[in-house]
Amino acid sequence: MQIFNPIYLLTGILSILLFTSSCQKDDPIVYEVNPQDILSPTAGKIKEKSPEQFVAVLHANLFGTPISVNDQVEVERLLRSTGDKRLTWELIVSSYMNDPNVQLPDNLIIQQDLDGFIVETYSRFYFRPPSQIELEWWRNYLTNNPNVSTELVYLAFATSDEYFFY
Amino acid sequence: MNRREFVKKAGLTAGISLASPYIMKNGLFARGAMSSAEHVVLVMFAGGVRQQESVLQRYLTESQGLTGSIYEGNIMYNLLNGQAPQDKIVYGLDPSVGPQGSLPIPAILSSSIQSQGILFPEVTAAGTGHYSGLVTLLTGSRSVTQGLRNRPRNPTIFEYARKHANLGATDVWMVGNRIGNSLPLLNYSDHPDYGVEYGANFMAPDITFGPEGEEHIKNAKSYHPEEDLGPANTMQNFLNRSFNRTGSDFGGVRNTEDEKYQLRLFFEEMFAKKASNTISHPPVVSNNDMRAVGYACEVLKWFKPKVTVVNLDSVDGCHANFTGYLRSLHRADHAVGHLWNTIQTQIPEMTDNTCLIVCPEHGRNLEPNSVLDENDWSAYDHSDLNATRIFSMVVGPGIDQNLVVGSESNPIGDISDIVLTMAEVLGVKSQVIQSGLTSSSQSLLDRI
């Protein structure tokens, strides 16, 4: 009986080599990029504005001037006087859109400088730039809907959820 | 028992168990025996009303020390049966010549609400505070420990109705006469199983359509629902999806886009009617209670709500002016008469199809405070046992007429019964009882 069969011996040695080599870990590759937490561009906005705050901001956004204290108090009372405050807010915004002093960009800007309009609108209402996904959506939407006016875009921003937070 | 018998008996048992909440002790079916109305209107009347000057009709004899039947009588003759006082009339209109208030306002209803329905002359209030009284009226729960600036802890009738009768936001309304005393917080509770999702539309017309509304929403643009609001909503939805966070309470009740469109049209109509002086106000309009009732009539005409609550509270001037209190009481009666008359004569969908309930949130003290008015009459606060005495009235199709249940010596009914009375009309009484969140398990109609 042959105890050390050369084929078995060779197979055993190769298996041990293969096993030991497969257990070796690679050294981590360092790309020299600083570690970053990935957050939504809106993640920092966790506090709600008070009615006085957001009407003051709205007035500045639409008219470029501060609102009077009297108007601020009146809007706060008006919002308390209705159950659907979003609807009342929409009526307030659309009422301001009827004011001859409202400062709206010309609709031509959407054709002439679409990206600039989008970036400026985000900055005006949200105090931040749009993310790449947001930019793409707006490019696509405003290109495919040429009848949408700057007024309607402002209306959408001024009545959106993010506008009520800071 | 074979299979066929088993199925038959199981079906019978299930049927009985489903019907049992509606079977009364005497074997009658409760829902069939009571109101067949599809709409219910509650008037929270009117800021602390003494039994003595209202349902007991004592006028000046149990408040100002005057004696004699000429100083007794009924100054709420749209609500109650009874003759008016004969002397010292101060609650009416001011004539061009003669004492102020000496012209009583003519009755609106040809027969009083008492004669058309049921009067519960001696009902027990939950306490002597306005807010706790209003909260109990709307929640049916006496466990009111929160103070002002807090929403009710237990669900309101609006939430019960919307959740269990599957109603929309414009089917349930609360019309306030002002925005003080946390009144705007009463249109829904913060109960986790109900809350804002089932809240009512609220408005305080003196503000909404007053100077504030005139200045900031009257000139709102009439956007086209598809060409303008369609794209605006698409863009807003994208922005909201990107943000994915909503405010805690700012938004309030949410109406559907269709409901919002109707509300916009309603607001436009109200400003137009106000400008043309055609709001459905009572014939005499001299305080914000009466204007609130006028706009409540407009809400009823436009939306035909299933549940409407109107708050009146000018009577609370009694803290400092008894004469003014009598005038406010007389006008609150006039306003309710107008409301009921409008329902019966100008809104066909609600005529003979509406149940009206009237109930003060609490009474007023037996003894006066030290404040005297222009007639040297004493004023009354609300803090003692007498202030827990109130009355209530129920009128509508299928409800007994000219019936008085209880008396001064035999109180029947509790303020927490009101929610169940409304729930019974709306067909959701058993669900409200099963919630376990009300203090009473009876409606006023069960007390008969």
XYZ file of C-alpha atoms in Angstrom:
614
model
C 0.000 0.000 0.000
C 1.434 3.331 -1.025
C 1.008 5.931 1.681
C 2.243 9.075 -0.136
C 0.490 9.133 -3.472
C 2.185 12.025 -5.399
C -1.105 13.149 -6.952
C -2.839 13.453 -3.577
C 0.227 15.202 -2.174
C 0.315 17.740 -5.014
C -3.418 18.410 -4.753
C -3.127 18.974 -1.018
C -0.240 21.439 -1.366
C -2.028 23.401 -4.097
C -5.198 23.602 -1.983
C -3.293 24.973 0.995
C -1.581 27.571 -1.192
C -4.845 28.606 -2.794
C -6.644 28.890 0.569
C -3.929 30.947 2.220
C -3.593 33.292 -0.733
C -7.368 33.886 -0.949
C -7.530 35.002 2.658
C -5.131 37.876 2.165
C -6.767 41.287 2.298
C -5.933 44.091 -0.113
C -4.600 47.273 1.326
C -7.300 50.010 1.295
C -6.996 52.410 -1.593
C -6.963 56.043 -0.544
C -8.096 58.496 -3.200
C -7.273 61.529 -1.087
C -10.866 62.826 -1.081
C -12.261 64.224 2.162
C -15.099 62.126 3.689
C -18.494 63.802 3.342
C -21.974 63.079 4.713
C -24.435 63.047 1.810
C -27.502 65.143 2.640
C -30.477 66.464 0.760
C -30.059 70.130 -0.193
C -33.043 70.877 2.055
C -31.837 68.915 5.070
C -30.941 71.985 7.093
C -34.412 73.434 6.881
C -36.114 72.104 9.973
C -37.721 75.181 11.530
C -41.092 76.518 10.466
C -41.421 80.192 9.771
C -44.087 82.007 11.726
C -46.877 83.612 9.668
C -45.301 86.998 10.375
C -41.960 85.733 9.054
C -43.167 84.211 5.831
C -45.372 87.114 4.871
C -42.426 89.448 5.464
C -40.219 87.245 3.277
C -42.914 86.997 0.610
C -43.310 90.747 0.454
C -39.577 91.202 0.064
C -39.471 88.461 -2.609
C -42.297 89.899 -4.678
C -41.977 93.630 -4.134
C -38.371 94.116 -3.114
C -39.504 96.176 -0.126
C -40.213 95.377 3.522
C -43.825 94.870 4.561
C -45.420 97.301 7.004
C -46.096 96.101 10.542
C -49.790 96.783 10.047
C -49.951 94.549 6.965
C -47.996 91.866 8.776
C -50.514 91.819 11.636
C -53.447 91.831 9.228
C -52.130 88.818 7.313
C -51.533 86.910 10.534
C -55.119 87.588 11.636
C -56.431 86.664 8.214
C -54.651 83.321 8.304
C -56.092 82.600 11.742
C -59.586 83.394 10.482
C -59.742 80.462 8.064
C -59.475 76.686 8.388
C -57.570 75.954 5.183
C -54.596 78.238 5.666
C -52.843 77.009 2.548
C -55.762 78.163 0.468
C -55.789 81.533 2.206
C -52.059 81.826 1.631
C -52.555 81.043 -2.072
C -55.177 83.789 -2.230
C -52.804 86.234 -0.544
C -50.009 85.370 -2.997
C -52.310 85.610 -6.009
C -53.657 88.910 -4.681
C -50.118 90.257 -4.523
C -49.617 89.045 -8.114
C -52.393 91.475 -9.048
C -50.565 94.389 -7.473
C -49.057 96.770 -10.069
C -45.875 97.029 -7.992
C -45.085 93.306 -8.037
C -41.638 92.582 -9.523
C -41.957 89.626 -11.886
C -39.347 88.664 -14.488
C -40.420 88.930 -18.109
C -41.685 85.645 -19.508
C -39.062 85.833 -22.266
C -36.381 85.025 -19.732
C -37.547 81.415 -19.745
C -36.540 81.136 -23.398
C -33.490 83.364 -23.194
C -31.840 82.199 -19.953
C -33.643 79.164 -18.628
C -30.888 77.967 -16.276
C -30.329 81.471 -14.971
C -34.050 81.880 -14.250
C -34.218 78.556 -12.412
C -31.134 79.262 -10.324
C -32.298 82.782 -9.509
C -35.783 81.545 -8.527
C -34.363 78.921 -6.165
C -32.095 81.523 -4.661
C -34.933 84.054 -4.303
C -37.435 81.734 -2.629
C -35.352 78.965 -1.071
C -31.980 80.650 -0.446
C -30.170 77.724 -2.069
C -29.168 76.540 -5.548
C -31.174 73.776 -7.230
C -29.746 70.274 -7.167
C -28.816 68.708 -10.513
C -32.015 66.618 -10.481
C -34.125 69.691 -9.762
C -32.391 71.653 -12.499
C -33.030 68.863 -14.991
C -36.721 68.636 -14.034
C -37.270 72.360 -14.476
C -35.403 72.457 -17.775
C -37.553 69.632 -19.026
C -40.843 70.986 -17.661
C -40.472 74.592 -18.778
C -39.199 73.540 -22.206
C -42.161 71.225 -22.745
C -44.684 73.732 -21.349
C -43.843 77.021 -23.057
C -47.084 78.669 -21.895
C -46.105 78.509 -18.230
C -45.405 82.045 -17.080
C -42.874 83.310 -14.565
C -45.856 84.320 -12.432
C -47.086 80.726 -12.189
C -43.572 79.542 -11.340
C -43.380 82.124 -8.552
C -46.850 81.107 -7.379
C -45.726 77.467 -7.141
C -42.598 78.376 -5.167
C -44.353 80.790 -2.814
C -47.019 78.215 -1.916
C -44.739 75.181 -1.641
C -43.860 73.426 1.616
C -40.177 74.381 1.597
C -41.074 78.070 1.523
C -42.527 77.752 5.022
C -39.281 76.442 6.506
C -35.849 77.881 7.149
C -77.499 21.366 12.882
C -76.880 21.033 9.174
C -74.838 23.517 7.144
C -77.879 25.405 5.797
C -79.298 25.903 9.318
C -75.917 27.047 10.600
C -75.549 29.673 7.863
C -79.116 30.900 8.445
C -78.644 31.244 12.227
C -75.224 32.841 11.879
C -76.672 35.428 9.488
C -79.551 36.161 11.851
C -77.170 36.604 14.783
C -74.960 38.943 12.780
C -77.980 40.970 11.706
C -79.216 41.345 15.281
C -75.792 42.363 16.524
C -75.512 44.999 13.813
C -78.975 46.349 14.528
C -78.750 46.234 18.332
C -77.216 49.689 18.786
C -80.330 51.138 17.218
C -82.908 49.183 19.230
C -84.126 51.057 22.290
C -85.362 49.511 25.510
C -88.954 49.757 24.441
C -88.226 47.797 21.297
C -88.528 50.694 18.875
C -85.826 51.345 16.367
C -84.166 54.496 17.646
C -82.941 55.869 14.304
C -86.337 55.466 12.702
C -88.021 57.093 15.673
C -85.861 60.208 15.643
C -84.809 62.811 13.167
C -84.736 61.903 9.517
C -82.606 64.960 8.771
C -79.464 64.765 6.678
C -78.026 68.048 7.944
C -77.383 69.247 11.448
C -76.707 72.805 12.612
C -75.493 73.610 16.121
C -75.669 77.140 17.487
C -73.338 77.621 20.439
C -75.477 80.235 22.140
C -74.183 82.877 23.026
C -71.354 83.447 25.524
C -72.847 82.569 28.912
C -76.610 82.879 29.285
C -78.382 83.080 32.645
C -81.374 80.791 32.969
C -83.214 83.617 34.713
C -83.321 85.956 31.700
C -83.629 83.261 29.070
C -85.650 80.129 29.618
C -87.144 81.230 32.969
C -88.247 84.566 31.457
C -87.722 86.623 34.623
C -86.262 89.632 32.774
C -85.464 92.136 35.572
C -87.062 90.454 38.570
C -84.299 88.001 39.444
C -81.397 90.220 38.545
C -82.103 93.840 39.444
C -84.450 93.572 42.401
C -87.553 94.782 40.576
C -90.831 93.155 41.482
C -94.047 92.678 39.591
C -95.117 90.716 36.544
C -94.636 93.739 34.271
C -90.890 93.247 34.706
C -91.052 89.587 33.769
C -91.345 88.146 30.290
C -89.728 86.596 27.251
C -87.122 88.529 25.296
C -86.243 85.507 23.097
C -89.535 84.972 21.324
C -88.063 83.311 18.207
C -86.741 80.554 20.424
C -89.210 80.410 23.291
C -92.948 80.606 23.887
C -94.085 83.414 26.140
C -95.130 87.049 26.211
C -92.639 89.878 26.206
C -92.145 92.099 29.293
C -94.363 95.172 29.516
C -92.163 97.742 31.185
C -88.584 98.993 31.193
C -87.934 97.742 27.670
C -84.255 98.340 26.933
C -83.301 95.401 24.716
C -84.803 96.549 21.419
C -83.955 99.099 18.765
C -83.405 102.765 19.435
C -86.395 104.862 18.330
C -85.852 108.327 16.906
C -87.804 109.665 19.858
C -88.020 107.851 23.168
C -85.819 105.740 25.457
C -82.954 103.795 23.949
C -83.770 100.185 23.152
C -87.490 100.594 23.698
C -88.528 99.109 20.316
C -88.377 95.289 20.484
C -87.193 93.659 17.253
C -90.184 91.995 15.545
C -90.247 88.201 15.640
C -89.037 86.432 12.504
C -90.664 83.050 13.091
C -94.442 82.751 13.144
C -94.134 79.924 15.653
C -91.237 79.637 18.071
C -88.575 76.960 17.833
C -89.864 75.676 21.172
C -93.263 75.026 19.654
C -91.664 73.391 16.600
C -89.352 71.136 18.605
C -88.162 70.019 22.037
C -87.039 72.265 24.876
C -84.760 70.891 27.582
C -85.122 73.761 30.083
C -82.660 72.535 32.692
C -79.457 70.973 31.357
C -76.130 70.644 33.167
C -73.041 72.380 31.782
C -69.527 70.987 32.147
C -68.156 74.002 33.932
C -68.216 77.761 33.967
C -65.440 78.594 31.484
C -66.038 79.550 27.859
C -63.377 77.378 26.272
C -64.076 74.267 28.331
C -67.787 74.709 27.576
C -67.214 75.067 23.847
C -64.820 72.113 23.802
C -67.367 69.949 25.611
C -70.103 71.045 23.213
C -67.955 69.965 20.270
C -66.260 66.849 21.679
C -68.893 65.426 24.013
C -66.093 64.975 26.519
C -66.072 66.597 29.923
C -62.422 65.679 30.454
C -61.241 69.110 29.392
C -58.064 70.052 31.162
C -56.196 71.878 28.455
C -56.206 75.632 28.467
C -56.523 78.176 25.740
C -54.194 77.946 22.751
C -54.508 74.169 22.717
C -56.629 72.132 20.393
C -59.162 69.777 21.987
C -57.649 66.501 23.145
C -60.614 64.428 22.083
C -62.187 64.343 18.618
C -64.759 66.930 17.647
C -68.091 66.174 16.016
C -66.512 67.339 12.757
C -63.921 64.586 12.927
C -66.425 61.910 13.937
C -68.681 62.930 11.069
C -65.932 63.071 8.453
C -64.287 59.818 9.502
C -67.361 57.686 10.079
C -69.764 59.209 7.556
C -67.041 59.685 4.945
C -67.587 63.424 4.486
C -65.390 65.963 2.726
C -63.900 69.072 4.309
C -66.533 71.345 2.770
C -69.283 69.128 4.228
C -68.388 70.291 7.740
C -68.124 73.942 8.764
C -67.521 76.044 11.782
C -68.407 79.725 11.541
C -66.894 81.826 14.297
C -67.840 85.340 15.202
C -64.188 86.212 15.888
C -60.716 84.736 16.264
C -60.129 85.353 19.973
C -60.413 82.841 22.820
C -58.772 80.138 20.672
C -61.973 79.758 18.677
C -60.049 78.933 15.475
C -58.561 75.896 17.241
C -61.905 74.175 17.650
C -62.293 72.863 14.117
C -60.295 69.713 14.890
C -58.546 68.014 17.779
C -55.024 66.692 18.127
C -56.276 63.172 18.816
C -53.975 60.719 16.994
C -56.832 58.672 15.503
C -58.652 61.725 14.128
C -57.128 65.204 13.890
C -56.525 67.553 10.980
C -57.253 64.912 8.346
C -60.891 65.035 9.470
C -61.093 68.721 10.428
C -63.735 71.236 9.471
C -63.447 74.335 7.373
C -63.457 77.371 9.612
C -64.018 81.039 8.998
C -64.458 84.146 11.090
C -66.213 86.355 8.549
C -65.573 89.618 10.353
C -61.881 89.023 9.604
C -61.997 86.884 6.457
C -64.303 89.318 4.693
C -63.510 92.296 6.924
C -60.731 94.867 6.501
C -58.041 92.171 6.564
C -59.697 90.186 3.775
C -60.484 93.311 1.782
C -56.832 94.328 1.894
C -55.128 90.999 1.269
C -57.382 88.535 -0.571
C -60.237 90.420 -2.165
C -58.173 91.139 -5.264
C -56.897 87.587 -5.610
C -56.561 86.567 -9.220
C -59.111 84.210 -10.664
C -56.740 81.646 -12.102
C -58.158 79.220 -14.640
C -58.496 75.839 -12.906
C -56.822 73.907 -15.739
C -54.731 76.350 -17.755
C -53.240 78.164 -14.749
C -53.768 76.159 -11.576
C -53.057 72.855 -13.347
C -49.412 73.737 -14.149
C -49.012 75.578 -10.828
C -50.122 72.457 -8.966
C -47.793 70.242 -11.029
C -44.835 72.470 -10.210
C -45.830 72.763 -6.562
C -46.183 68.969 -6.288
C -42.675 68.537 -7.671
C -41.294 71.042 -5.171
C -43.142 69.377 -2.293
C -41.922 65.924 -3.287
C -38.374 67.241 -3.302
C -38.816 68.703 0.167
C -40.892 65.860 1.609
C -41.720 67.598 4.861
C -44.904 69.296 5.977
C -45.570 71.798 8.676
C -46.929 70.779 12.048
C -50.076 72.848 12.029
C -49.665 75.750 9.671
C -51.531 74.299 6.740
C -54.658 73.529 8.706
C -57.491 71.678 7.057
C -56.767 70.469 3.546
C -59.486 70.660 0.948
C -59.292 68.773 -2.327
C -58.481 70.752 -5.472
C -62.186 70.675 -6.410
C -63.152 71.917 -2.953
C -60.492 74.630 -3.099
C -61.873 75.790 -6.409
C -65.350 76.002 -4.890
C -63.961 77.902 -1.911
C -62.249 80.410 -4.214
C -65.541 80.993 -6.005
C -67.331 81.310 -2.667
C -64.821 83.882 -1.432
C -65.234 85.897 -4.641
C -68.996 85.744 -4.263
C -68.842 86.895 -0.648
C -66.774 89.960 -1.500
C -69.162 90.751 -4.360
C -72.219 90.287 -2.133
C -70.656 92.368 0.591
C -70.031 95.166 -1.910
C -73.626 95.017 -3.090
C -74.943 94.665 0.477
C -76.709 91.382 -0.309
C -75.188 89.055 2.282
C -77.949 87.017 3.869
C -77.786 88.931 7.138
C -80.648 89.029 9.641
C -82.985 92.016 9.208
C -81.251 93.739 12.121
C -77.455 93.625 12.071
C -75.734 95.365 14.942
C -72.989 93.082 16.221
C -70.552 90.443 14.980
C -72.821 87.598 16.154
C -75.419 88.720 13.639
C -72.872 89.132 10.854
C -71.525 85.650 11.625
C -75.044 84.250 11.221
C -75.429 86.108 7.911
C -72.270 84.504 6.534
C -73.284 81.150 8.024
C -76.460 81.393 5.921
C -74.249 81.978 2.878
C -72.169 78.893 3.729
C -75.364 76.861 4.026
C -76.630 78.146 0.683
C -73.393 77.455 -1.158
C -72.118 74.202 0.362
C -75.219 72.651 1.992
C -72.945 71.182 4.692
C -73.891 68.090 6.633
C -72.517 69.627 9.833
C -72.458 73.338 10.623
C -71.549 74.951 13.919
C -72.043 78.658 14.550
C -70.609 80.406 17.588
C -72.247 83.451 19.129
C -70.840 85.180 22.191
C -71.822 88.841 22.401
C -73.882 88.045 25.479
C -70.621 87.828 27.413
C -70.668 91.597 27.683
C -72.707 90.842 30.803
C -69.463 90.979 32.791
C -69.753 94.761 32.709
C -73.057 95.791 31.132
C -76.371 94.136 31.985
C -78.341 96.325 29.593
C -75.983 95.362 26.783
C -76.403 91.722 27.788
C -80.182 91.953 27.386
C -79.737 93.582 24.004
C -77.279 90.883 22.881
C -79.571 88.121 24.113
C -82.484 89.591 22.170
C -80.290 89.866 19.045
C -78.907 86.351 19.399
C -82.511 85.116 19.412
C -83.199 87.245 16.327
C -80.129 85.776 14.597
C -81.122 82.170 15.321
C -84.660 82.877 14.119
C -83.200 84.227 10.891
C -80.930 81.205 10.509
C -83.804 78.753 10.933
C -86.043 80.793 8.655
C -83.355 80.873 5.947
C -82.960 77.101 6.128
C -86.692 76.582 5.863
C -87.398 79.106 3.114
C -84.289 79.658 1.002
C -82.318 76.408 0.846
C -84.544 73.698 -0.676
C -81.966 70.947 -0.111
C -82.019 71.662 3.625
C -85.681 72.539 4.094
C -87.401 69.868 6.214
C -84.094 68.046 6.088
C -82.148 69.832 8.832
C -81.923 69.407 12.569
C -81.122 72.566 14.560
C -79.673 72.381 18.059
C -79.241 75.419 20.296
C -77.196 75.264 23.499
C -75.213 77.784 25.571
C -71.728 76.701 26.675
C -72.527 77.726 30.256
C -74.752 79.985 32.328
C -73.995 82.936 34.595
C -73.849 83.596 38.312
C -76.766 83.884 40.688
C -75.278 86.928 42.417
C -74.042 90.040 40.608
C -70.594 91.567 40.639
C -70.082 95.186 41.609
C -70.187 96.733 38.129
C -73.159 98.959 37.330
C -74.217 100.007 33.821
C -75.939 103.140 32.480
C -79.234 102.022 34.064
C -77.502 101.308 37.377
C -78.108 97.630 36.792
C -75.698 95.028 38.131
C -73.539 92.855 35.920
C -72.954 89.116 36.204
C -69.855 86.920 35.806
C -69.803 83.152 35.417
C -68.193 81.119 38.178
C -70.798 79.666 40.558
C -73.264 76.766 40.525
C -75.915 78.840 38.775
C -73.453 79.206 35.920
C -73.587 75.453 35.316
C -77.312 75.681 34.540
C -78.153 75.885 30.848
C -80.983 74.977 28.470
C -81.014 73.258 25.109
C -83.386 72.996 22.160
C -83.688 70.492 19.309
C -85.883 70.960 16.262
C -86.114 69.163 12.943
C -87.995 66.575 10.903
C -89.151 63.539 12.851
C -88.537 65.271 16.177
C -91.392 65.812 18.632
C -93.029 69.225 18.559
C -93.878 71.478 21.471
C -92.373 69.078 23.973
C -90.683 70.165 27.198
C -88.381 67.605 28.819
C -87.342 68.338 32.395
C -87.888 71.379 34.597
C -86.101 73.676 37.028
C -86.560 71.074 39.757
C -85.920 68.111 37.473
C -82.813 68.680 35.331
C -82.634 66.407 32.310
C -79.732 66.419 29.881
C -76.041 67.168 29.924
C -73.936 69.398 27.709
C -71.919 66.351 26.670
C -75.096 64.868 25.127
C -74.945 67.367 22.272
C -72.270 65.533 20.280
C -74.207 62.286 20.483
C -77.390 64.088 19.470
C -75.624 65.376 16.367
C -74.021 61.983 15.772
C -77.439 60.345 15.981
C -78.788 62.627 13.261
C -75.743 61.855 11.123
C -76.052 58.091 11.693
C -72.669 57.699 13.406
C -73.763 57.525 17.036
C -72.644 53.948 17.602
C -69.169 54.692 16.203
C -68.852 57.722 18.466
C -69.866 55.702 21.520
C -67.512 52.903 20.529
C -64.618 55.370 20.370
C -64.916 55.546 24.155
C -63.940 59.203 24.055
C -67.213 60.846 25.069
C -68.452 61.404 28.604
C -72.053 60.641 27.729
C -73.499 57.574 26.093
C -76.851 59.209 25.406
C -78.129 61.779 23.010
C -80.656 64.320 24.224
C -83.267 62.379 22.281
C -82.486 59.288 24.363
C -83.416 61.297 27.446
C -87.025 61.772 26.412
